[in-house]
N, CA, C and O atoms as a DFTB+ gen file, in Angstrom:
480 C
 N C O
     1  1     -38.734     -49.757      57.120
     2  2     -38.043     -49.726      58.389
     3  2     -36.572     -49.440      58.169
     4  3     -36.057     -49.531      57.054
     5  1     -35.913     -49.094      59.252
     6  2     -34.482     -48.809      59.187
     7  2     -33.727     -50.095      58.855
     8  3     -33.900     -51.122      59.511
     9  1     -32.893     -50.017      57.832
    10  2     -32.223     -51.233      57.379
    11  2     -30.882     -50.914      56.749
    12  3     -30.727     -49.917      56.043
    13  1     -29.916     -51.781      57.017
    14  2     -28.619     -51.763      56.351
    15  2     -28.396     -53.154      55.772
    16  3     -28.545     -54.155      56.473
    17  1     -28.040     -53.215      54.503
    18  2     -27.832     -54.498      53.841
    19  2     -26.461     -54.511      53.179
    20  3     -26.208     -53.780      52.222
    21  1     -25.584     -55.357      53.710
    22  2     -24.248     -55.502      53.154
    23  2     -24.232     -56.537      52.036
    24  3     -25.048     -57.459      52.014
    25  1     -23.304     -56.374      51.121
    26  2     -23.100     -57.342      50.048
    27  2     -21.668     -57.228      49.559
    28  3     -20.940     -56.303      49.919
    29  1     -21.277     -58.194      48.724
    30  2     -19.952     -58.146      48.118
    31  2     -18.931     -59.062      48.738
    32  3     -17.809     -59.171      48.244
    33  1     -19.305     -59.726      49.819
    34  2     -18.377     -60.661      50.431
    35  2     -18.197     -61.904      49.579
    36  3     -18.901     -62.111      48.591
    37  1     -17.248     -62.717      49.980
    38  2     -16.984     -63.957      49.267
    39  2     -15.640     -64.516      49.637
    40  3     -15.017     -64.103      50.615
    41  1     -15.198     -65.469      48.833
    42  2     -13.896     -66.102      49.048
    43  2     -12.906     -65.552      48.047
    44  3     -13.216     -65.411      46.864
    45  1     -11.721     -65.244      48.520
    46  2     -10.690     -64.656      47.671
    47  2      -9.331     -65.166      48.126
    48  3      -9.137     -65.488      49.298
    49  1      -8.408     -65.236      47.202
    50  2      -7.049     -65.653      47.556
    51  2      -6.288     -64.491      48.174
    52  3      -6.576     -63.324      47.908
    53  1      -5.328     -64.830      48.988
    54  2      -4.479     -63.814      49.598
    55  2      -3.853     -62.940      48.507
    56  3      -3.407     -63.427      47.468
    57  1      -3.838     -61.655      48.780
    58  2      -3.341     -60.697      47.800
    59  2      -4.426     -60.109      46.919
    60  3      -4.193     -59.138      46.199
    61  1      -5.597     -60.691      46.974
    62  2      -6.698     -60.221      46.147
    63  2      -7.433     -59.037      46.747
    64  3      -7.050     -58.508      47.791
    65  1      -8.494     -58.633      46.066
    66  2      -9.272     -57.457      46.456
    67  2     -10.765     -57.775      46.453
    68  3     -11.236     -58.651      45.728
    69  1     -11.478     -57.047      47.273
    70  2     -12.938     -57.096      47.287
    71  2     -13.458     -55.709      47.583
    72  3     -12.794     -54.907      48.240
    73  1     -14.658     -55.432      47.089
    74  2     -15.348     -54.207      47.468
    75  2     -16.689     -54.588      48.071
    76  3     -17.537     -55.196      47.418
    77  1     -16.858     -54.221      49.311
    78  2     -18.123     -54.443      49.995
    79  2     -19.002     -53.211      49.857
    80  3     -18.521     -52.079      49.819
    81  1     -20.303     -53.463      49.785
    82  2     -21.286     -52.383      49.730
    83  2     -22.265     -52.537      50.880
    84  3     -22.506     -53.639      51.372
    85  1     -22.811     -51.433      51.290
    86  2     -23.837     -51.435      52.330
    87  2     -24.889     -50.411      51.921
    88  3     -24.619     -49.212      51.868
    89  1     -26.085     -50.900      51.634
    90  2     -27.172     -50.029      51.193
    91  2     -28.089     -49.745      52.375
    92  3     -28.529     -50.657      53.075
    93  1     -28.362     -48.477      52.578
    94  2     -29.205     -48.043      53.692
    95  2     -30.604     -47.689      53.217
    96  3     -30.790     -47.211      52.098
    97  1     -31.577     -47.926      54.071
    98  2     -32.949     -47.522      53.784
    99  2     -33.666     -47.243      55.101
   100  3     -33.274     -47.728      56.162
   101  1     -34.720     -46.452      55.001
   102  2     -35.542     -46.176      56.172
   103  2     -35.076     -45.020      57.036
   104  3     -35.690     -44.721      58.060
   105  1     -33.984     -44.361      56.630
   106  2     -33.520     -43.192      57.373
   107  2     -32.741     -42.285      56.414
   108  3     -32.408     -42.681      55.298
   109  1     -32.460     -41.073      56.869
   110  2     -31.753     -40.100      56.031
   111  2     -30.266     -40.409      56.034
   112  3     -29.508     -39.905      56.863
   113  1     -29.875     -41.231      55.108
   114  2     -28.505     -41.720      55.027
   115  2     -27.497     -40.580      55.009
   116  3     -26.463     -40.650      55.674
   117  1     -27.795     -39.538      54.253
   118  2     -26.802     -38.469      54.048
   119  2     -26.485     -37.702      55.323
   120  3     -25.508     -36.953      55.365
   121  1     -27.286     -37.876      56.355
   122  2     -27.076     -37.142      57.603
   123  2     -26.329     -37.962      58.648
   124  3     -26.102     -37.495      59.765
   125  1     -25.949     -39.177      58.288
   126  2     -25.337     -40.055      59.271
   127  2     -23.932     -40.477      58.893
   128  3     -23.663     -40.865      57.756
   129  1     -23.054     -40.393      59.860
   130  2     -21.746     -40.996      59.736
   131  2     -21.937     -42.507      59.640
   132  3     -22.748     -43.076      60.370
   133  1     -21.204     -43.152      58.753
   134  2     -21.321     -44.598      58.576
   135  2     -20.015     -45.273      58.987
   136  3     -18.931     -44.708      58.841
   137  1     -20.141     -46.471      59.493
   138  2     -19.006     -47.154      60.096
   139  2     -18.940     -48.596      59.601
   140  3     -19.971     -49.249      59.437
   141  1     -17.750     -49.080      59.368
   142  2     -17.523     -50.494      59.054
   143  2     -16.836     -51.159      60.255
   144  3     -15.927     -50.605      60.874
   145  1     -17.313     -52.364      60.548
   146  2     -16.700     -53.203      61.560
   147  2     -16.449     -54.578      60.955
   148  3     -16.921     -54.891      59.862
   149  1     -15.707     -55.378      61.680
   150  2     -15.571     -56.779      61.326
   151  2     -15.432     -57.603      62.594
   152  3     -15.019     -57.111      63.645
   153  1     -15.789     -58.871      62.462
   154  2     -15.627     -59.790      63.572
   155  2     -15.204     -61.143      63.047
   156  3     -15.908     -61.778      62.262
   157  1     -14.041     -61.570      63.496
   158  2     -13.524     -62.880      63.139
   159  2     -13.976     -63.898      64.177
   160  3     -14.262     -63.535      65.317
   161  1     -14.042     -65.164      63.792
   162  2     -14.466     -66.192      64.745
   163  2     -13.585     -66.196      65.996
   164  3     -12.358     -66.230      65.907
   165  1     -14.230     -66.161      67.149
   166  2     -13.501     -66.210      68.399
   167  2     -12.843     -64.917      68.814
   168  3     -12.122     -64.872      69.811
   169  1     -13.087     -63.855      68.051
   170  2     -12.458     -62.566      68.367
   171  2     -13.518     -61.503      68.602
   172  3     -14.670     -61.649      68.195
   173  1     -13.108     -60.442      69.261
   174  2     -14.021     -59.331      69.487
   175  2     -14.245     -58.559      68.189
   176  3     -13.414     -58.564      67.281
   177  1     -15.374     -57.911      68.138
   178  2     -15.669     -57.061      66.987
   179  2     -14.692     -55.890      66.946
   180  3     -14.362     -55.305      67.978
   181  1     -14.245     -55.563      65.768
   182  2     -13.237     -54.524      65.564
   183  2     -13.794     -53.450      64.636
   184  3     -14.332     -53.760      63.573
   185  1     -13.664     -52.196      65.035
   186  2     -14.066     -51.130      64.134
   187  2     -12.961     -50.916      63.099
   188  3     -11.787     -50.792      63.448
   189  1     -13.349     -50.873      61.832
   190  2     -12.382     -50.660      60.747
   191  2     -12.194     -49.178      60.486
   192  3     -11.072     -48.699      60.326
   193  1     -13.308     -48.456      60.445
   194  2     -13.205     -47.037      60.204
   195  2     -14.544     -46.408      59.921
   196  3     -15.573     -47.083      59.920
   197  1     -14.530     -45.113      59.681
   198  2     -15.746     -44.336      59.502
   199  2     -15.682     -43.508      58.234
   200  3     -14.602     -43.230      57.713
   201  1     -16.840     -43.119      57.745
   202  2     -16.908     -42.121      56.679
   203  2     -17.964     -41.104      57.077
   204  3     -19.114     -41.452      57.343
   205  1     -17.556     -39.846      57.113
   206  2     -18.432     -38.777      57.559
   207  2     -19.454     -38.434      56.492
   208  3     -19.359     -38.905      55.359
   209  1     -20.422     -37.620      56.850
   210  2     -21.519     -37.342      55.925
   211  2     -21.044     -36.739      54.609
   212  3     -21.635     -36.993      53.559
   213  1     -19.992     -35.954      54.659
   214  2     -19.476     -35.319      53.447
   215  2     -18.513     -36.173      52.650
   216  3     -18.074     -35.774      51.571
   217  1     -18.177     -37.348      53.169
   218  2     -17.319     -38.271      52.442
   219  2     -15.913     -38.434      52.998
   220  3     -15.194     -39.348      52.595
   221  1     -15.507     -37.562      53.920
   222  2     -14.181     -37.728      54.507
   223  2     -14.164     -38.991      55.374
   224  3     -15.082     -39.231      56.158
   225  1     -13.123     -39.779      55.223
   226  2     -13.076     -41.067      55.922
   227  2     -11.831     -41.180      56.781
   228  3     -10.816     -40.527      56.539
   229  1     -11.941     -42.019      57.779
   230  2     -10.824     -42.327      58.655
   231  2     -10.812     -43.820      58.910
   232  3     -11.785     -44.379      59.415
   233  1      -9.709     -44.465      58.562
   234  2      -9.532     -45.879      58.906
   235  2      -8.875     -45.927      60.272
   236  3      -7.778     -45.399      60.456
   237  1      -9.530     -46.546      61.217
   238  2      -9.048     -46.545      62.596
   239  2      -8.303     -47.820      62.968
   240  3      -7.625     -47.857      63.994
   241  1      -8.416     -48.857      62.160
   242  2      -7.743     -50.113      62.462
   243  2      -6.341     -50.102      61.867
   244  3      -6.180     -50.003      60.651
   245  1      -5.332     -50.204      62.721
   246  2      -3.949     -50.170      62.241
   247  2      -3.645     -51.347      61.324
   248  3      -2.792     -51.242      60.443
   249  1      -4.330     -52.459      61.523
   250  2      -4.023     -53.654      60.742
   251  2      -4.463     -53.545      59.288
   252  3      -4.017     -54.330      58.452
   253  1      -5.321     -52.597      58.975
   254  2      -5.802     -52.473      57.597
   255  2      -5.558     -51.097      57.009
   256  3      -5.922     -50.837      55.862
   257  1      -4.953     -50.222      57.774
   258  2      -4.896     -48.797      57.425
   259  2      -4.360     -48.540      56.018
   260  3      -4.869     -47.662      55.321
   261  1      -3.380     -49.259      55.604
   262  2      -2.781     -48.990      54.293
   263  2      -3.425     -49.774      53.166
   264  3      -3.047     -49.630      52.004
   265  1      -4.414     -50.615      53.517
   266  2      -4.973     -51.519      52.510
   267  2      -6.469     -51.303      52.259
   268  3      -6.964     -51.634      51.182
   269  1      -7.178     -50.763      53.219
   270  2      -8.627     -50.605      53.104
   271  2      -8.991     -49.127      52.960
   272  3      -8.337     -48.255      53.531
   273  1     -10.039     -48.867      52.191
   274  2     -10.545     -47.508      51.978
   275  2     -12.059     -47.516      52.138
   276  3     -12.745     -48.424      51.669
   277  1     -12.560     -46.495      52.804
   278  2     -14.005     -46.355      53.002
   279  2     -14.501     -45.147      52.228
   280  3     -13.873     -44.088      52.232
   281  1     -15.634     -45.321      51.563
   282  2     -16.222     -44.215      50.818
   283  2     -17.734     -44.342      50.854
   284  3     -18.274     -45.339      51.332
   285  1     -18.409     -43.327      50.345
   286  2     -19.877     -43.356      50.324
   287  2     -20.390     -42.619      49.106
   288  3     -19.719     -41.761      48.533
   289  1     -21.613     -42.986      48.731
   290  2     -22.332     -42.298      47.664
   291  2     -23.701     -41.957      48.226
   292  3     -24.582     -42.812      48.306
   293  1     -23.871     -40.712      48.609
   294  2     -25.142     -40.327      49.250
   295  2     -26.323     -40.414      48.290
   296  3     -27.460     -40.623      48.715
   297  1     -26.059     -40.254      47.011
   298  2     -27.148     -40.361      46.033
   299  2     -27.676     -41.788      45.936
   300  3     -28.825     -42.010      45.554
   301  1     -26.831     -42.745      46.285
   302  2     -27.223     -44.156      46.222
   303  2     -27.468     -44.752      47.594
   304  3     -27.729     -45.949      47.714
   305  1     -27.386     -43.925      48.632
   306  2     -27.564     -44.434      50.006
   307  2     -26.651     -45.612      50.290
   308  3     -27.064     -46.590      50.914
   309  1     -25.425     -45.521      49.837
   310  2     -24.512     -46.664      49.903
   311  2     -23.155     -46.244      50.461
   312  3     -22.616     -45.189      50.127
   313  1     -22.629     -47.104      51.316
   314  2     -21.265     -46.940      51.816
   315  2     -20.461     -48.146      51.339
   316  3     -20.971     -49.263      51.257
   317  1     -19.195     -47.892      51.029
   318  2     -18.333     -48.922      50.453
   319  2     -17.115     -49.176      51.339
   320  3     -16.653     -48.299      52.068
   321  1     -16.619     -50.394      51.250
   322  2     -15.344     -50.757      51.864
   323  2     -14.510     -51.438      50.794
   324  3     -14.790     -52.568      50.393
   325  1     -13.487     -50.737      50.339
   326  2     -12.570     -51.280      49.334
   327  2     -11.422     -51.939      50.073
   328  3     -10.733     -51.299      50.868
   329  1     -11.217     -53.228      49.805
   330  2     -10.192     -53.995      50.514
   331  2      -9.185     -54.529      49.517
   332  3      -9.545     -55.262      48.595
   333  1      -7.940     -54.171      49.692
   334  2      -6.861     -54.600      48.810
   335  2      -5.810     -55.386      49.589
   336  3      -5.745     -55.329      50.817
   337  1      -5.000     -56.114      48.846
   338  2      -3.911     -56.898      49.442
   339  2      -4.431     -57.719      50.626
   340  3      -3.859     -57.697      51.716
   341  1      -5.499     -58.423      50.392
   342  2      -6.142     -59.158      51.469
   343  2      -5.246     -60.264      52.009
   344  3      -4.476     -60.887      51.278
   345  1      -5.374     -60.484      53.311
   346  2      -4.589     -61.494      54.015
   347  2      -5.539     -62.490      54.686
   348  3      -6.701     -62.167      54.931
   349  1      -5.055     -63.686      54.979
   350  2      -5.923     -64.657      55.671
   351  2      -6.499     -64.110      56.971
   352  3      -7.617     -64.459      57.349
   353  1      -5.749     -63.261      57.650
   354  2      -6.246     -62.697      58.907
   355  2      -7.360     -61.668      58.708
   356  3      -7.932     -61.187      59.686
   357  1      -7.671     -61.329      57.472
   358  2      -8.818     -60.460      57.193
   359  2     -10.118     -61.255      57.132
   360  3     -11.196     -60.673      57.010
   361  1     -10.025     -62.573      57.215
   362  2     -11.220     -63.405      57.219
   363  2     -12.101     -63.036      58.402
   364  3     -11.666     -63.084      59.552
   365  1     -13.346     -62.667      58.109
   366  2     -14.274     -62.195      59.145
   367  2     -15.625     -61.937      58.511
   368  3     -15.786     -61.975      57.291
   369  1     -16.589     -61.674      59.376
   370  2     -17.858     -61.136      58.921
   371  2     -17.773     -59.613      59.039
   372  3     -17.394     -59.078      60.080
   373  1     -18.129     -58.938      57.967
   374  2     -18.009     -57.484      57.894
   375  2     -19.394     -56.842      58.004
   376  3     -20.346     -57.252      57.341
   377  1     -19.472     -55.831      58.857
   378  2     -20.741     -55.174      59.139
   379  2     -20.626     -53.669      58.915
   380  3     -19.593     -53.064      59.202
   381  1     -21.688     -53.079      58.404
   382  2     -21.781     -51.631      58.438
   383  2     -22.738     -51.245      59.566
   384  3     -23.591     -52.033      59.975
   385  1     -22.581     -50.045      60.045
   386  2     -23.365     -49.611      61.200
   387  2     -23.488     -48.096      61.205
   388  3     -22.784     -47.388      60.485
   389  1     -24.403     -47.626      62.037
   390  2     -24.594     -46.185      62.214
   391  2     -25.209     -45.944      63.585
   392  3     -25.725     -46.855      64.233
   393  1     -25.138     -44.697      63.997
   394  2     -25.827     -44.280      65.221
   395  2     -27.083     -43.530      64.838
   396  3     -27.124     -42.838      63.821
   397  1     -28.088     -43.671      65.646
   398  2     -29.341     -42.989      65.374
   399  2     -29.196     -41.479      65.352
   400  3     -29.921     -40.793      64.632
   401  1     -28.256     -40.955      66.144
   402  2     -28.074     -39.497      66.175
   403  2     -27.111     -39.030      65.093
   404  3     -26.862     -37.833      64.949
   405  1     -26.572     -39.978      64.332
   406  2     -25.742     -39.613      63.196
   407  2     -24.284     -39.380      63.496
   408  3     -23.492     -39.185      62.573
   409  1     -23.909     -39.394      64.741
   410  2     -22.521     -39.109      65.078
   411  2     -21.636     -40.308      64.751
   412  3     -22.120     -41.418      64.529
   413  1     -20.338     -40.059      64.726
   414  2     -19.397     -41.086      64.275
   415  2     -18.938     -42.027      65.374
   416  3     -18.542     -43.159      65.096
   417  1     -18.984     -41.582      66.591
   418  2     -18.351     -42.345      67.653
   419  2     -19.347     -42.726      68.728
   420  3     -20.386     -42.087      68.893
   421  1     -19.009     -43.790      69.463
   422  2     -19.889     -44.261      70.525
   423  2     -20.543     -45.565      70.139
   424  3     -20.077     -46.255      69.232
   425  1     -21.616     -45.907      70.820
   426  2     -22.327     -47.146      70.531
   427  2     -23.214     -46.967      69.301
   428  3     -23.902     -45.957      69.156
   429  1     -23.185     -47.949      68.437
   430  2     -23.960     -47.908      67.200
   431  2     -25.213     -48.744      67.385
   432  3     -25.151     -49.863      67.894
   433  1     -26.348     -48.202      66.974
   434  2     -27.597     -48.915      67.192
   435  2     -28.309     -49.311      65.910
   436  3     -29.427     -49.824      65.954
   437  1     -27.677     -49.079      64.778
   438  2     -28.213     -49.526      63.489
   439  2     -27.139     -50.414      62.864
   440  3     -26.020     -49.971      62.606
   441  1     -27.498     -51.668      62.627
   442  2     -26.522     -52.642      62.132
   443  2     -27.085     -53.413      60.949
   444  3     -28.285     -53.673      60.873
   445  1     -26.203     -53.772      60.033
   446  2     -26.572     -54.701      58.988
   447  2     -26.405     -56.132      59.464
   448  3     -25.987     -56.387      60.593
   449  1     -26.738     -57.053      58.584
   450  2     -26.676     -58.471      58.940
   451  2     -25.286     -59.059      58.733
   452  3     -24.989     -60.155      59.209
   453  1     -24.444     -58.329      58.026
   454  2     -23.073     -58.769      57.804
   455  2     -22.892     -59.515      56.500
   456  3     -23.828     -60.100      55.956
   457  1     -21.658     -59.478      56.012
   458  2     -21.292     -60.248      54.829
   459  2     -19.947     -60.931      55.110
   460  3     -19.031     -60.315      55.655
   461  1     -19.845     -62.174      54.741
   462  2     -18.670     -62.971      55.082
   463  2     -17.570     -62.784      54.050
   464  3     -17.812     -62.826      52.844
   465  1     -16.372     -62.580      54.542
   466  2     -15.178     -62.522      53.696
   467  2     -14.229     -63.613      54.168
   468  3     -13.896     -63.692      55.350
   469  1     -13.798     -64.449      53.235
   470  2     -12.862     -65.518      53.546
   471  2     -11.654     -65.380      52.629
   472  3     -11.786     -65.364      51.405
   473  1     -10.492     -65.284      53.231
   474  2      -9.247     -65.125      52.485
   475  2      -8.385     -66.354      52.736
   476  3      -8.095     -66.697      53.882
   477  1      -7.977     -67.016      51.653
   478  2      -7.172     -68.230      51.807
   479  2      -5.864     -68.139      51.043
   480  3      -5.068     -69.078      51.067
């Protein structure tokens, strides 16, 4: 079945780094734009950015633009979120997502279960 599985979250001190991974299965990963979101407790879900099928990425969140990088490896059906210079306000559950039609924008209907990142 269609599935996205995130991993790599954990607890880290402020200023540290983490790399999140999201492995896709059950669909043609290479044909879909992939998206990272996050949601902090009590806050709305925020889109972090996208990576297009060919690997070009755009970070859309101003709060992380200079610190986070999105990439993908189509051979491994995996999308990555590299997070540097982490701050306590980056504490959230991080999700990868996609649209069934493969486009980058709009409502996403394929979601992972999320991975928790805690920065102290």
